[in-house]
């Protein structure tokens, strides 16, 4: 077990939000066809409000801090927020499309000691990447940014979201990552929009394509699975299903608190309450923390229980955070060829893809 693993496990036992994900804006200079966000500004927190939240996270014991969006560089105070977070000794990672990164920005990120910069690349072919972002020239600007960042000595991760629009290009993106000498991660999960719109689920790749990806030896170790809880993996029914709400916390540009960026269960708002008061006192978070594998009525008896990538956030968007996630049942099935308990109970030979209705926000 690494030092970080030990720290994360201790944070779990002490009830500390060890890793925080902070979306500082939903505004973006791209309009990706699979994006789940509403890009209009509906009253983002001010610089002072964000700094106060960052200080509260530090006081609560958070160590990892991810800045994301939207596009983070659209916030004019982005570097001010980064500098403040680093002054509080956060380990900082950022997610960006890279289109606004030039030499000066890359140099400043290096000076601030940013741990990692994650950039989405959808294809090694400019025309496919640009068609997904709906911004002509975005591929070139993104790749140029990666080169800038890499040349300055920054750690870069290419995130490759897989969908019907770019299926077949994953190996090309993987090769591009090797050429650029950066890390690579593949994610075949498309999620509903946060406002409940499920139309983008039509972009999920087919079962045949998913099977091919799961069995591609050049990619299998690079497929993003899930946010595993900070515990040693085992088959005990007392195991927690996920780290969301246990060591992970998400805060939106408007101060809304969720267990995780992919788990939009309203749990409080930092404009009305302190972070630590929400973390300790939110009825929603406390209900979530009480759940163990044994409390999952379907998944607890599934043959995939110990290895499934089940995301409770996706399950929540399908109707119950204690239920199965169709997308994850599908991944388990096409990885192993063995039906999940959810499939068996529904009499399915192959996974189905029901429409998803998100839980209404409070």
JSON list of C-alpha atoms in Angstrom, two decimals, residues 188-301:
[
{"chain": "A", "resi": 188, "resn": "UNK", "atom": "CA", "xyz": [-16.48, 4.50, -22.71]},
{"chain": "A", "resi": 189, "resn": "UNK", "atom": "CA", "xyz": [-19.13, 6.05, -20.43]},
{"chain": "A", "resi": 190, "resn": "UNK", "atom": "CA", "xyz": [-21.61, 8.65, -21.67]},
{"chain": "A", "resi": 191, "resn": "UNK", "atom": "CA", "xyz": [-23.77, 10.14, -18.91]},
{"chain": "A", "resi": 192, "resn": "UNK", "atom": "CA", "xyz": [-27.13, 11.95, -19.01]},
{"chain": "A", "resi": 193, "resn": "UNK", "atom": "CA", "xyz": [-27.17, 15.73, -18.87]},
{"chain": "A", "resi": 194, "resn": "UNK", "atom": "CA", "xyz": [-27.50, 17.23, -15.41]},
{"chain": "A", "resi": 195, "resn": "UNK", "atom": "CA", "xyz": [-30.90, 18.69, -16.33]},
{"chain": "A", "resi": 196, "resn": "UNK", "atom": "CA", "xyz": [-32.29, 15.22, -17.05]},
{"chain": "A", "resi": 197, "resn": "UNK", "atom": "CA", "xyz": [-31.94, 15.25, -20.85]},
{"chain": "A", "resi": 198, "resn": "UNK", "atom": "CA", "xyz": [-31.16, 11.68, -21.90]},
{"chain": "A", "resi": 199, "resn": "UNK", "atom": "CA", "xyz": [-30.81, 12.28, -25.63]},
{"chain": "A", "resi": 200, "resn": "UNK", "atom": "CA", "xyz": [-27.02, 12.15, -25.50]},
{"chain": "A", "resi": 201, "resn": "UNK", "atom": "CA", "xyz": [-27.18, 8.53, -24.29]},
{"chain": "A", "resi": 202, "resn": "UNK", "atom": "CA", "xyz": [-27.70, 7.66, -27.96]},
{"chain": "A", "resi": 203, "resn": "UNK", "atom": "CA", "xyz": [-23.95, 8.35, -28.28]},
{"chain": "A", "resi": 204, "resn": "UNK", "atom": "CA", "xyz": [-23.06, 5.31, -26.16]},
{"chain": "A", "resi": 205, "resn": "UNK", "atom": "CA", "xyz": [-21.17, 2.76, -28.21]},
{"chain": "A", "resi": 206, "resn": "UNK", "atom": "CA", "xyz": [-22.78, -0.56, -29.10]},
{"chain": "A", "resi": 207, "resn": "UNK", "atom": "CA", "xyz": [-22.28, -3.75, -27.13]},
{"chain": "A", "resi": 208, "resn": "UNK", "atom": "CA", "xyz": [-20.23, -5.21, -29.97]},
{"chain": "A", "resi": 209, "resn": "UNK", "atom": "CA", "xyz": [-17.90, -2.21, -29.92]},
{"chain": "A", "resi": 210, "resn": "UNK", "atom": "CA", "xyz": [-17.71, -2.25, -26.13]},
{"chain": "A", "resi": 211, "resn": "UNK", "atom": "CA", "xyz": [-16.76, -5.93, -26.20]},
{"chain": "A", "resi": 212, "resn": "UNK", "atom": "CA", "xyz": [-13.98, -5.18, -28.68]},
{"chain": "A", "resi": 213, "resn": "UNK", "atom": "CA", "xyz": [-12.63, -2.36, -26.51]},
{"chain": "A", "resi": 214, "resn": "UNK", "atom": "CA", "xyz": [-12.73, -4.44, -23.33]},
{"chain": "A", "resi": 215, "resn": "UNK", "atom": "CA", "xyz": [-10.74, -7.20, -25.02]},
{"chain": "A", "resi": 216, "resn": "UNK", "atom": "CA", "xyz": [-8.22, -5.02, -26.84]},
{"chain": "A", "resi": 217, "resn": "UNK", "atom": "CA", "xyz": [-4.95, -5.94, -25.11]},
{"chain": "A", "resi": 218, "resn": "UNK", "atom": "CA", "xyz": [-3.36, -2.63, -26.11]},
{"chain": "A", "resi": 219, "resn": "UNK", "atom": "CA", "xyz": [-6.11, -0.68, -24.31]},
{"chain": "A", "resi": 220, "resn": "UNK", "atom": "CA", "xyz": [-7.47, -2.82, -21.50]},
{"chain": "A", "resi": 221, "resn": "UNK", "atom": "CA", "xyz": [-5.14, -1.41, -18.83]},
{"chain": "A", "resi": 222, "resn": "UNK", "atom": "CA", "xyz": [-5.99, 2.14, -19.88]},
{"chain": "A", "resi": 223, "resn": "UNK", "atom": "CA", "xyz": [-9.79, 1.89, -19.59]},
{"chain": "A", "resi": 224, "resn": "UNK", "atom": "CA", "xyz": [-11.00, 4.13, -16.76]},
{"chain": "A", "resi": 225, "resn": "UNK", "atom": "CA", "xyz": [-13.00, 1.96, -14.42]},
{"chain": "A", "resi": 226, "resn": "UNK", "atom": "CA", "xyz": [-14.35, 3.67, -11.34]},
{"chain": "A", "resi": 227, "resn": "UNK", "atom": "CA", "xyz": [-13.52, 5.61, -8.20]},
{"chain": "A", "resi": 228, "resn": "UNK", "atom": "CA", "xyz": [-12.76, 2.65, -5.98]},
{"chain": "A", "resi": 229, "resn": "UNK", "atom": "CA", "xyz": [-13.22, 3.15, -2.25]},
{"chain": "A", "resi": 230, "resn": "UNK", "atom": "CA", "xyz": [-9.96, 3.67, -0.33]},
{"chain": "A", "resi": 231, "resn": "UNK", "atom": "CA", "xyz": [-9.93, 0.18, 1.10]},
{"chain": "A", "resi": 232, "resn": "UNK", "atom": "CA", "xyz": [-8.24, -3.05, 0.24]},
{"chain": "A", "resi": 233, "resn": "UNK", "atom": "CA", "xyz": [-10.48, -4.87, -2.28]},
{"chain": "A", "resi": 234, "resn": "UNK", "atom": "CA", "xyz": [-12.34, -7.80, -0.80]},
{"chain": "A", "resi": 235, "resn": "UNK", "atom": "CA", "xyz": [-15.66, -9.59, -1.01]},
{"chain": "A", "resi": 236, "resn": "UNK", "atom": "CA", "xyz": [-17.04, -8.66, 2.39]},
{"chain": "A", "resi": 237, "resn": "UNK", "atom": "CA", "xyz": [-20.66, -7.47, 2.43]},
{"chain": "A", "resi": 238, "resn": "UNK", "atom": "CA", "xyz": [-19.65, -4.64, 4.81]},
{"chain": "A", "resi": 239, "resn": "UNK", "atom": "CA", "xyz": [-17.49, -3.02, 2.15]},
{"chain": "A", "resi": 240, "resn": "UNK", "atom": "CA", "xyz": [-18.47, 0.49, 1.02]},
{"chain": "A", "resi": 241, "resn": "UNK", "atom": "CA", "xyz": [-19.46, 0.56, -2.67]},
{"chain": "A", "resi": 242, "resn": "UNK", "atom": "CA", "xyz": [-17.66, 3.78, -3.65]},
{"chain": "A", "resi": 243, "resn": "UNK", "atom": "CA", "xyz": [-15.60, 6.64, -2.25]},
{"chain": "A", "resi": 244, "resn": "UNK", "atom": "CA", "xyz": [-18.20, 9.29, -3.23]},
{"chain": "A", "resi": 245, "resn": "UNK", "atom": "CA", "xyz": [-19.38, 11.09, -0.12]},
{"chain": "A", "resi": 246, "resn": "UNK", "atom": "CA", "xyz": [-16.87, 9.14, 1.98]},
{"chain": "A", "resi": 247, "resn": "UNK", "atom": "CA", "xyz": [-13.60, 10.75, 0.91]},
{"chain": "A", "resi": 248, "resn": "UNK", "atom": "CA", "xyz": [-14.77, 12.57, -2.24]},
{"chain": "A", "resi": 249, "resn": "UNK", "atom": "CA", "xyz": [-16.73, 15.82, -2.47]},
{"chain": "A", "resi": 250, "resn": "UNK", "atom": "CA", "xyz": [-17.91, 17.86, -5.45]},
{"chain": "A", "resi": 251, "resn": "UNK", "atom": "CA", "xyz": [-18.80, 21.56, -5.49]},
{"chain": "A", "resi": 252, "resn": "UNK", "atom": "CA", "xyz": [-20.41, 23.29, -8.47]},
{"chain": "A", "resi": 253, "resn": "UNK", "atom": "CA", "xyz": [-19.79, 26.87, -9.71]},
{"chain": "A", "resi": 254, "resn": "UNK", "atom": "CA", "xyz": [-22.97, 27.85, -7.86]},
{"chain": "A", "resi": 255, "resn": "UNK", "atom": "CA", "xyz": [-21.96, 26.30, -4.55]},
{"chain": "A", "resi": 256, "resn": "UNK", "atom": "CA", "xyz": [-24.04, 23.13, -4.83]},
{"chain": "A", "resi": 257, "resn": "UNK", "atom": "CA", "xyz": [-22.52, 20.14, -3.06]},
{"chain": "A", "resi": 258, "resn": "UNK", "atom": "CA", "xyz": [-22.79, 16.61, -4.46]},
{"chain": "A", "resi": 259, "resn": "UNK", "atom": "CA", "xyz": [-21.05, 13.38, -3.40]},
{"chain": "A", "resi": 260, "resn": "UNK", "atom": "CA", "xyz": [-19.15, 13.34, -6.71]},
{"chain": "A", "resi": 261, "resn": "UNK", "atom": "CA", "xyz": [-19.12, 15.10, -10.08]},
{"chain": "A", "resi": 262, "resn": "UNK", "atom": "CA", "xyz": [-20.93, 12.09, -11.55]},
{"chain": "A", "resi": 263, "resn": "UNK", "atom": "CA", "xyz": [-23.40, 11.82, -8.66]},
{"chain": "A", "resi": 264, "resn": "UNK", "atom": "CA", "xyz": [-25.74, 14.86, -8.83]},
{"chain": "A", "resi": 265, "resn": "UNK", "atom": "CA", "xyz": [-27.60, 14.25, -5.57]},
{"chain": "A", "resi": 266, "resn": "UNK", "atom": "CA", "xyz": [-28.27, 17.67, -3.96]},
{"chain": "A", "resi": 267, "resn": "UNK", "atom": "CA", "xyz": [-26.60, 17.60, -0.55]},
{"chain": "A", "resi": 268, "resn": "UNK", "atom": "CA", "xyz": [-26.25, 21.26, 0.43]},
{"chain": "A", "resi": 269, "resn": "UNK", "atom": "CA", "xyz": [-24.92, 24.61, -0.77]},
{"chain": "A", "resi": 270, "resn": "UNK", "atom": "CA", "xyz": [-21.79, 26.38, 0.46]},
{"chain": "A", "resi": 271, "resn": "UNK", "atom": "CA", "xyz": [-23.44, 29.76, 0.02]},
{"chain": "A", "resi": 272, "resn": "UNK", "atom": "CA", "xyz": [-25.80, 28.83, 2.84]},
{"chain": "A", "resi": 273, "resn": "UNK", "atom": "CA", "xyz": [-23.69, 26.50, 5.00]},
{"chain": "A", "resi": 274, "resn": "UNK", "atom": "CA", "xyz": [-20.06, 25.84, 5.78]},
{"chain": "A", "resi": 275, "resn": "UNK", "atom": "CA", "xyz": [-18.41, 22.99, 3.89]},
{"chain": "A", "resi": 276, "resn": "UNK", "atom": "CA", "xyz": [-17.71, 21.04, 7.06]},
{"chain": "A", "resi": 277, "resn": "UNK", "atom": "CA", "xyz": [-21.30, 21.42, 8.28]},
{"chain": "A", "resi": 278, "resn": "UNK", "atom": "CA", "xyz": [-22.61, 20.03, 4.98]},
{"chain": "A", "resi": 279, "resn": "UNK", "atom": "CA", "xyz": [-20.02, 17.24, 4.99]},
{"chain": "A", "resi": 280, "resn": "UNK", "atom": "CA", "xyz": [-20.91, 16.13, 8.50]},
{"chain": "A", "resi": 281, "resn": "UNK", "atom": "CA", "xyz": [-24.58, 17.01, 8.71]},
{"chain": "A", "resi": 282, "resn": "UNK", "atom": "CA", "xyz": [-26.14, 16.55, 5.27]},
{"chain": "A", "resi": 283, "resn": "UNK", "atom": "CA", "xyz": [-28.95, 13.95, 5.56]},
{"chain": "A", "resi": 284, "resn": "UNK", "atom": "CA", "xyz": [-28.28, 12.91, 1.96]},
{"chain": "A", "resi": 285, "resn": "UNK", "atom": "CA", "xyz": [-24.56, 12.31, 2.53]},
{"chain": "A", "resi": 286, "resn": "UNK", "atom": "CA", "xyz": [-25.20, 10.49, 5.79]},
{"chain": "A", "resi": 287, "resn": "UNK", "atom": "CA", "xyz": [-27.74, 8.23, 4.10]},
{"chain": "A", "resi": 288, "resn": "UNK", "atom": "CA", "xyz": [-25.21, 7.49, 1.38]},
{"chain": "A", "resi": 289, "resn": "UNK", "atom": "CA", "xyz": [-22.48, 6.71, 3.90]},
{"chain": "A", "resi": 290, "resn": "UNK", "atom": "CA", "xyz": [-24.69, 4.16, 5.64]},
{"chain": "A", "resi": 291, "resn": "UNK", "atom": "CA", "xyz": [-24.88, 2.02, 2.50]},
{"chain": "A", "resi": 292, "resn": "UNK", "atom": "CA", "xyz": [-22.73, -1.11, 2.30]},
{"chain": "A", "resi": 293, "resn": "UNK", "atom": "CA", "xyz": [-22.51, -3.71, -0.45]},
{"chain": "A", "resi": 294, "resn": "UNK", "atom": "CA", "xyz": [-24.93, -5.91, 1.49]},
{"chain": "A", "resi": 295, "resn": "UNK", "atom": "CA", "xyz": [-27.55, -3.13, 1.24]},
{"chain": "A", "resi": 296, "resn": "UNK", "atom": "CA", "xyz": [-27.64, -3.21, -2.57]},
{"chain": "A", "resi": 297, "resn": "UNK", "atom": "CA", "xyz": [-30.71, -5.38, -3.25]},
{"chain": "A", "resi": 298, "resn": "UNK", "atom": "CA", "xyz": [-29.58, -6.53, -6.69]},
{"chain": "A", "resi": 299, "resn": "UNK", "atom": "CA", "xyz": [-25.85, -5.96, -6.85]},
{"chain": "A", "resi": 300, "resn": "UNK", "atom": "CA", "xyz": [-25.03, -7.62, -3.51]},
{"chain": "A", "resi": 301, "resn": "UNK", "atom": "CA", "xyz": [-25.91, -11.02, -4.95]}
]
